[in-house]
Amino acid sequence: MVAALKLSRLTINKIKQNLVWAFGYNTIGIPIAAGILYPFFPPDYDYTGAGCRFHGT
């Protein structure tokens, strides 16, 4: 019984740790994916026609 309680505490602690890391990762990653760096690093290539060019029709 003591081992089960210890295991459950360790599991809850790991879940909390993963939530903190996920929050930090998403706090940084979502704005980057939304294009916050676009004004500082504009693309060198115009990707608007790439889909039509490689579509094959």
Short mmCIF file of N, CA and C in Angstrom, two decimals:
data_model
loop_
_atom_site.label_atom_id
_atom_site.label_comp_id
_atom_site.label_asym_id
_atom_site.label_seq_id
_atom_site.Cartn_x
_atom_site.Cartn_y
_atom_site.Cartn_z
N MET A 1 0.82 -1.19 0.00
CA MET A 1 0.00 0.00 0.00
C MET A 1 0.86 1.25 0.00
N VAL A 2 1.95 1.22 0.74
CA VAL A 2 2.85 2.38 0.80
C VAL A 2 3.49 2.63 -0.57
N ALA A 3 3.85 1.55 -1.26
CA ALA A 3 4.46 1.69 -2.58
C ALA A 3 3.46 2.29 -3.58
N ALA A 4 2.20 1.92 -3.46
CA ALA A 4 1.19 2.46 -4.36
C ALA A 4 0.99 3.96 -4.13
N LEU A 5 1.00 4.38 -2.87
CA LEU A 5 0.87 5.80 -2.57
C LEU A 5 2.07 6.59 -3.08
N LYS A 6 3.25 6.03 -2.91
CA LYS A 6 4.46 6.69 -3.41
C LYS A 6 4.41 6.81 -4.93
N LEU A 7 3.99 5.74 -5.59
CA LEU A 7 3.89 5.75 -7.05
C LEU A 7 2.86 6.78 -7.51
N SER A 8 1.73 6.87 -6.81
CA SER A 8 0.71 7.84 -7.22
C SER A 8 1.20 9.27 -7.03
N ARG A 9 1.96 9.54 -5.95
CA ARG A 9 2.53 10.88 -5.75
C ARG A 9 3.52 11.23 -6.84
N LEU A 10 4.37 10.26 -7.19
CA LEU A 10 5.34 10.49 -8.25
C LEU A 10 4.64 10.74 -9.58
N THR A 11 3.56 10.02 -9.83
CA THR A 11 2.81 10.19 -11.08
C THR A 11 2.18 11.58 -11.14
N ILE A 12 1.56 12.02 -10.05
CA ILE A 12 0.95 13.35 -10.02
C ILE A 12 2.01 14.43 -10.19
N ASN A 13 3.16 14.27 -9.55
CA ASN A 13 4.24 15.24 -9.71
C ASN A 13 4.72 15.31 -11.15
N LYS A 14 4.81 14.17 -11.81
CA LYS A 14 5.24 14.15 -13.21
C LYS A 14 4.20 14.81 -14.11
N ILE A 15 2.93 14.59 -13.82
CA ILE A 15 1.86 15.24 -14.59
C ILE A 15 1.95 16.75 -14.44
N LYS A 16 2.16 17.23 -13.22
CA LYS A 16 2.29 18.68 -12.99
C LYS A 16 3.50 19.24 -13.72
N GLN A 17 4.59 18.50 -13.66
CA GLN A 17 5.80 18.94 -14.35
C GLN A 17 5.57 19.03 -15.86
N ASN A 18 4.90 18.05 -16.42
CA ASN A 18 4.60 18.07 -17.85
C ASN A 18 3.68 19.22 -18.22
N LEU A 19 2.73 19.55 -17.35
CA LEU A 19 1.85 20.68 -17.62
C LEU A 19 2.61 22.00 -17.65
N VAL A 20 3.56 22.15 -16.74
CA VAL A 20 4.38 23.37 -16.72
C VAL A 20 5.21 23.47 -18.00
N TRP A 21 5.85 22.38 -18.38
CA TRP A 21 6.65 22.41 -19.61
C TRP A 21 5.77 22.66 -20.84
N ALA A 22 4.59 22.06 -20.89
CA ALA A 22 3.70 22.25 -22.02
C ALA A 22 3.23 23.71 -22.09
N PHE A 23 2.93 24.31 -20.95
CA PHE A 23 2.51 25.71 -20.94
C PHE A 23 3.64 26.60 -21.45
N GLY A 24 4.86 26.37 -20.98
CA GLY A 24 5.99 27.16 -21.44
C GLY A 24 6.26 26.98 -22.92
N TYR A 25 6.21 25.75 -23.38
CA TYR A 25 6.45 25.45 -24.79
C TYR A 25 5.42 26.14 -25.67
N ASN A 26 4.14 26.07 -25.27
CA ASN A 26 3.08 26.68 -26.06
C ASN A 26 3.12 28.20 -25.97
N THR A 27 3.56 28.74 -24.83
CA THR A 27 3.68 30.18 -24.70
C THR A 27 4.69 30.73 -25.70
N ILE A 28 5.73 29.97 -25.96
CA ILE A 28 6.74 30.39 -26.93
C ILE A 28 6.36 29.97 -28.35
N GLY A 29 5.87 28.76 -28.49
CA GLY A 29 5.66 28.19 -29.82
C GLY A 29 4.48 28.74 -30.60
N ILE A 30 3.38 29.03 -29.93
CA ILE A 30 2.19 29.49 -30.64
C ILE A 30 2.42 30.85 -31.30
N PRO A 31 3.00 31.83 -30.60
CA PRO A 31 3.25 33.10 -31.30
C PRO A 31 4.22 32.96 -32.48
N ILE A 32 5.20 32.07 -32.34
CA ILE A 32 6.13 31.86 -33.47
C ILE A 32 5.38 31.25 -34.64
N ALA A 33 4.52 30.28 -34.38
CA ALA A 33 3.74 29.65 -35.45
C ALA A 33 2.75 30.63 -36.06
N ALA A 34 2.30 31.61 -35.27
CA ALA A 34 1.35 32.60 -35.77
C ALA A 34 2.03 33.67 -36.61
N GLY A 35 3.35 33.71 -36.60
CA GLY A 35 4.06 34.63 -37.47
C GLY A 35 4.63 35.84 -36.79
N ILE A 36 4.87 35.79 -35.51
CA ILE A 36 5.40 36.96 -34.80
C ILE A 36 6.81 37.32 -35.28
N LEU A 37 7.55 36.35 -35.80
CA LEU A 37 8.91 36.62 -36.28
C LEU A 37 8.93 37.05 -37.74
N TYR A 38 7.79 37.07 -38.40
CA TYR A 38 7.73 37.40 -39.82
C TYR A 38 8.33 38.78 -40.13
N PRO A 39 8.05 39.83 -39.34
CA PRO A 39 8.65 41.14 -39.66
C PRO A 39 10.17 41.15 -39.56
N PHE A 40 10.73 40.29 -38.73
CA PHE A 40 12.17 40.27 -38.54
C PHE A 40 12.88 39.33 -39.51
N PHE A 41 12.20 38.28 -39.92
CA PHE A 41 12.78 37.28 -40.83
C PHE A 41 11.79 37.00 -41.96
N PRO A 42 11.65 37.92 -42.91
CA PRO A 42 10.70 37.66 -44.01
C PRO A 42 11.21 36.52 -44.90
N PRO A 43 10.29 35.78 -45.49
CA PRO A 43 10.73 34.67 -46.35
C PRO A 43 11.43 35.20 -47.60
N ASP A 44 12.41 34.44 -48.06
CA ASP A 44 13.15 34.83 -49.26
C ASP A 44 12.43 34.42 -50.53
N TYR A 45 11.39 33.62 -50.41
CA TYR A 45 10.71 33.05 -51.57
C TYR A 45 9.21 33.27 -51.40
N ASP A 46 8.54 33.53 -52.49
CA ASP A 46 7.09 33.71 -52.46
C ASP A 46 6.43 32.33 -52.59
N TYR A 47 5.80 31.88 -51.51
CA TYR A 47 5.23 30.54 -51.48
C TYR A 47 3.78 30.48 -51.94
N THR A 48 3.23 31.58 -52.42
CA THR A 48 1.81 31.58 -52.76
C THR A 48 1.49 30.67 -53.94
N GLY A 49 2.37 30.57 -54.91
CA GLY A 49 2.09 29.74 -56.07
C GLY A 49 2.66 28.34 -55.97
N ALA A 50 3.31 28.00 -54.90
CA ALA A 50 3.96 26.69 -54.78
C ALA A 50 2.94 25.57 -54.80
N GLY A 51 1.81 25.77 -54.16
CA GLY A 51 0.78 24.72 -54.14
C GLY A 51 0.23 24.43 -55.51
N CYS A 52 -0.02 25.45 -56.29
CA CYS A 52 -0.54 25.26 -57.65
C CYS A 52 0.51 24.63 -58.56
N ARG A 53 1.73 25.02 -58.36
CA ARG A 53 2.80 24.53 -59.23
C ARG A 53 3.03 23.05 -59.04
N PHE A 54 2.93 22.55 -57.82
CA PHE A 54 3.20 21.15 -57.54
C PHE A 54 1.94 20.29 -57.43
N HIS A 55 0.81 20.88 -57.74
CA HIS A 55 -0.45 20.14 -57.62
C HIS A 55 -0.57 19.06 -58.68
N GLY A 56 -0.09 19.34 -59.86
CA GLY A 56 -0.09 18.32 -60.92
C GLY A 56 -1.27 18.40 -61.86
N THR A 57 -2.07 19.42 -61.77
CA THR A 57 -3.18 19.52 -62.72
C THR A 57 -2.95 20.62 -63.70
#
